[in-house]
Amino acid sequence: MKTNFKSLLKVSIIVAATSAMGFSIAAQANANKGGVLSWLTSASPGHFNSAIRSGTATGQPAAQIFASPLRYDAEWNPQPYLAKSWKLSDDGRSLTLNLVDNATFHDGQPVTSADVAFSLMLVKANHPFKTMFDPVTAVDTPDAHTAIIRMDQSHPAILLAMSPGLLPILPKHIYGDGQDIKTHPANNQPVGSGPFKFVEYKAGEHIILERYEDFFIEGRPYLDKIVMRIIKDGANRTISMERGEGHLLTFEDRARDINRMSKSDSLVITDQGYAAIGPLTWLAFNTTRAPLDNKAVRQAISYAVDKDFIINALMLGKGSHSNGPVAPGSPYTASNVETYGLDLDKANALLDAAGFAKGDDGYRFSLEVDFIPGLPLLKAVAEYLRPQLKKVGIKVTPRPSPDFPTWAKRVGGHDFDMTVDVVFNWGDPVIGVHRTYLSENIRKGVIWSNTQSYSNAQVDALLEQAGKETDSAKRIALYQEFQKIVVDDAPISFITTMPYHTVYNKDLRNLPTTIWGAMSPLDEVYWDKQ
Amino acid sequence: MPRIKSIAKRSLNIVVLLSAVLILNFFLLHLAPGDPAEVIAGDMGGATLELLAEIRTLYGLDLPLHEQLGNYLSRVIQGDLGYSYSYNLPVTELILGRLFPTLLLVLSAMFLSITVGTLMGVLSARKPNSLFSHVLTFVSLAGYSAPVFWSGIMLLIVFASIWPIFPVSGMQDIFRDPGIINNILDIAVHLVLPVITLSMIYLAQYSRLSRVSMMDVLGSDYIRTARAKGLSETTVLFKHALRNAALPVITMAGLQFSNLFAGAVLVETVFNWPGMGSLAFESILRRDSPTMLGILFFSSLIVIMANLLTDFAYGLVDPRIQKKD
């Protein structure tokens, strides 16, 4: 994986293979055309404009409707998409995209460099992930099929930011008509240049997408239609899949249902396809509150939490270990850090040494633990902490929130001791990792900022350097050093990955198991038998 | 003349009641900490302080509460219930689209629980200590005690998974054959499990209530007279006794209507029924207050109308009440 990533950054010109979309062509020589895909999801999107709204509810359908400059394979290698080739300059401060010349939007208008420039600047101004295009100063368009992205500093994350989930190419002639983009009518009636065009959305019920006949990749997509059914109830989703009414289910995290569906002969289950999203479940500490302002206390709690129990008993074996800020599967994942294996003696010793002796009631001190409501797994982890941390003399009281805004208000407002949380990496560390640890990102009132109030000048410097470093090996080394410090400082006790799984019908082929999974186009998916 | 006066008084009551509902709900919803900007930030996987501020300005959430209320009331008077944060649609459009499925579900469940429940009550009142009567009591109480979400999922597992007779979710099959008859049949098949689930709780109440009031009526003199006249048991039961025993059932039906609406929230969620209940569930989680307020407004309106209808039905069944009016 390291070699792959190295080639990604070092090679300055990558020209696409003989065919415009060179990869996995052989495997699809016998692909059947036609058929309908019934895709079950629990989330209903507010709208479909992924240029101004992130999240999986919007991201999954939007990746079908909008094409993007690049897409990614399962090994973190960029692949041609709307850009048939691209060149990152030696100083890393400009990226030239050479666009295919046969791409059209669903209304028949050609896709040009002006649309790329418009979309990128729109994302920069409106998307919540500000770090993604922060260094971009301008997008030059010397001709209709060349776009040059100019940056005021080297910014290696720029290549990953060309992904379908992060940079959808919007038609300038529709979205650039002067109306406010946040309430633009086309957000609910999207027009893109992706493999499927939008047909209908019934809020909270279903989304219907149809094959775009003039899609710029010859012969694709294979499916005639995608019907996304929004089903809130987990049991209902499971039964629908078992009955064959659903063919694809993504982002399923209910371990019991995953186990149940794994017994069905007609279903295939995989945990591939979530590497770039990098969903981490962790226990975060408010490092400004006593006694959690003491590093030894945070380390002691980390040693006292039995991660194997959480994975095997609470997640029924469906999760996997995560040992640091970067999710497993990324080229930057921590490899040589303290893993805080269960060690109650060490935890007790650390707490004793820190001066927190046990009182008459057997407790040293008491803490509250928050958790995101509506996710049963996080509640289970919070409740597990009560008996587990009692073993080291810490009295833990779970503090439930009635709904998400209440939790967000408490944690975002720094009014908490500890919280069980799920945070996504979103591909490059610059996008989803830096925000949790940079001291300049301690912003009261903003959820998923540095709500731990963690501040370490060395970490700030390392992150700034890593964000700009164009040499892949050096960048990896910087992130390793950063993670070693953070794991030792323990503002967060890293527990597991969120056990997201994809379930699909065994007759479906080419389901995306790339790093972006279902947040990438399903143009290669086909039915083996119809 | 007194009739017109009574209608005018009633209408005034309705207006006052609806305004009170609107204002009270508005404050109730704003008592909770946090706001929809947090939910939008949550969906997005994070946001900046500037973006949160922008969202709050966009939806007028940064204004003082009394100004928000003023804006809201003046819009409602003009027939505009606001704009949904989470669906990006006008609330009125959103709710009107969900009204028919909910009314269909609730009215079908009501019809089923009243007819079957009353029939069960009448039959068991005839011989209150028979085995048949005890079985009916057991069945109806079991239905009453089981939580809706549990009985719904059990029905799903049995009749949609083990014996896949009925569809799992939704109101209509997206891939159904065209044509009006197919359309109606398709909805009917989808309706079966949710209606049974929803009516199970109320079935018990109607059967217990009609049993007690039938037993009461069956002991009265005029029933003895009817029997002495040599009338058949069916005529005595359904023509003479039931008409009097039905009054408490009608009262109950009027009161139950609002409860059925509440029950619909859970049933619609379990069966993915595209009605106001599942919309309410979703908008509570998303702190989508315009939609919540809209749903509460519509359901209050429907409940008030149902109460009016109950009073009207009372008059039809028992002419003495009409005269007193």
mmCIF file of N, CA and C in Angstrom, chain A residues 51 118-127 129-130 132-138 167:
data_model
loop_
_atom_site.group_PDB
_atom_site.id
_atom_site.type_symbol
_atom_site.label_atom_id
_atom_site.label_comp_id
_atom_site.label_asym_id
_atom_site.label_seq_id
_atom_site.Cartn_x
_atom_site.Cartn_y
_atom_site.Cartn_z
ATOM 1 N N ALA A 51 -22.274 19.256 -3.137
ATOM 2 C CA ALA A 51 -21.255 20.307 -3.153
ATOM 3 C C ALA A 51 -21.367 21.185 -1.912
ATOM 4 N N PHE A 118 -16.261 26.322 -11.504
ATOM 5 C CA PHE A 118 -17.443 26.780 -10.766
ATOM 6 C C PHE A 118 -17.708 25.879 -9.560
ATOM 7 N N SER A 119 -17.683 24.552 -9.798
ATOM 8 C CA SER A 119 -18.008 23.603 -8.738
ATOM 9 C C SER A 119 -16.992 23.656 -7.607
ATOM 10 N N LEU A 120 -15.712 23.717 -7.979
ATOM 11 C CA LEU A 120 -14.689 23.713 -6.931
ATOM 12 C C LEU A 120 -14.820 24.951 -6.044
ATOM 13 N N MET A 121 -15.011 26.115 -6.664
ATOM 14 C CA MET A 121 -15.113 27.328 -5.869
ATOM 15 C C MET A 121 -16.394 27.328 -5.026
ATOM 16 N N LEU A 122 -17.435 26.683 -5.559
ATOM 17 C CA LEU A 122 -18.692 26.569 -4.813
ATOM 18 C C LEU A 122 -18.502 25.690 -3.575
ATOM 19 N N VAL A 123 -17.799 24.576 -3.763
ATOM 20 C CA VAL A 123 -17.525 23.675 -2.638
ATOM 21 C C VAL A 123 -16.671 24.403 -1.605
ATOM 22 N N LYS A 124 -15.646 25.100 -2.094
ATOM 23 C CA LYS A 124 -14.746 25.825 -1.184
ATOM 24 C C LYS A 124 -15.528 26.814 -0.319
ATOM 25 N N ALA A 125 -16.490 27.495 -0.942
ATOM 26 C CA ALA A 125 -17.226 28.523 -0.210
ATOM 27 C C ALA A 125 -18.317 27.950 0.696
ATOM 28 N N ASN A 126 -18.855 26.781 0.357
ATOM 29 C CA ASN A 126 -20.061 26.330 1.062
ATOM 30 C C ASN A 126 -19.972 25.011 1.816
ATOM 31 N N HIS A 127 -19.004 24.175 1.468
ATOM 32 C CA HIS A 127 -18.949 22.849 2.088
ATOM 33 C C HIS A 127 -18.422 22.947 3.522
ATOM 34 N N PHE A 129 -16.411 21.029 5.058
ATOM 35 C CA PHE A 129 -14.999 20.657 5.210
ATOM 36 C C PHE A 129 -14.105 21.740 4.618
ATOM 37 N N LYS A 130 -13.854 22.765 5.405
ATOM 38 C CA LYS A 130 -13.127 23.928 4.901
ATOM 39 C C LYS A 130 -11.692 23.614 4.511
ATOM 40 N N MET A 132 -10.458 21.193 2.986
ATOM 41 C CA MET A 132 -10.324 20.460 1.740
ATOM 42 C C MET A 132 -9.728 21.329 0.619
ATOM 43 N N PHE A 133 -10.287 22.524 0.441
ATOM 44 C CA PHE A 133 -9.839 23.407 -0.634
ATOM 45 C C PHE A 133 -9.341 24.751 -0.102
ATOM 46 N N ASP A 134 -9.005 24.773 1.177
ATOM 47 C CA ASP A 134 -8.566 26.027 1.780
ATOM 48 C C ASP A 134 -7.412 26.687 1.029
ATOM 49 N N PRO A 135 -6.365 25.923 0.625
ATOM 50 C CA PRO A 135 -5.238 26.571 -0.061
ATOM 51 C C PRO A 135 -5.543 26.960 -1.514
ATOM 52 N N VAL A 136 -6.686 26.553 -2.074
ATOM 53 C CA VAL A 136 -6.964 26.858 -3.486
ATOM 54 C C VAL A 136 -7.257 28.347 -3.636
ATOM 55 N N THR A 137 -6.522 28.995 -4.562
ATOM 56 C CA THR A 137 -6.744 30.424 -4.760
ATOM 57 C C THR A 137 -7.568 30.684 -6.017
ATOM 58 N N ALA A 138 -7.394 29.834 -7.031
ATOM 59 C CA ALA A 138 -8.130 30.050 -8.286
ATOM 60 C C ALA A 138 -8.128 28.771 -9.105
ATOM 61 N N LEU A 167 -16.039 16.266 -4.465
ATOM 62 C CA LEU A 167 -16.122 17.318 -5.493
ATOM 63 C C LEU A 167 -17.049 16.888 -6.641
#
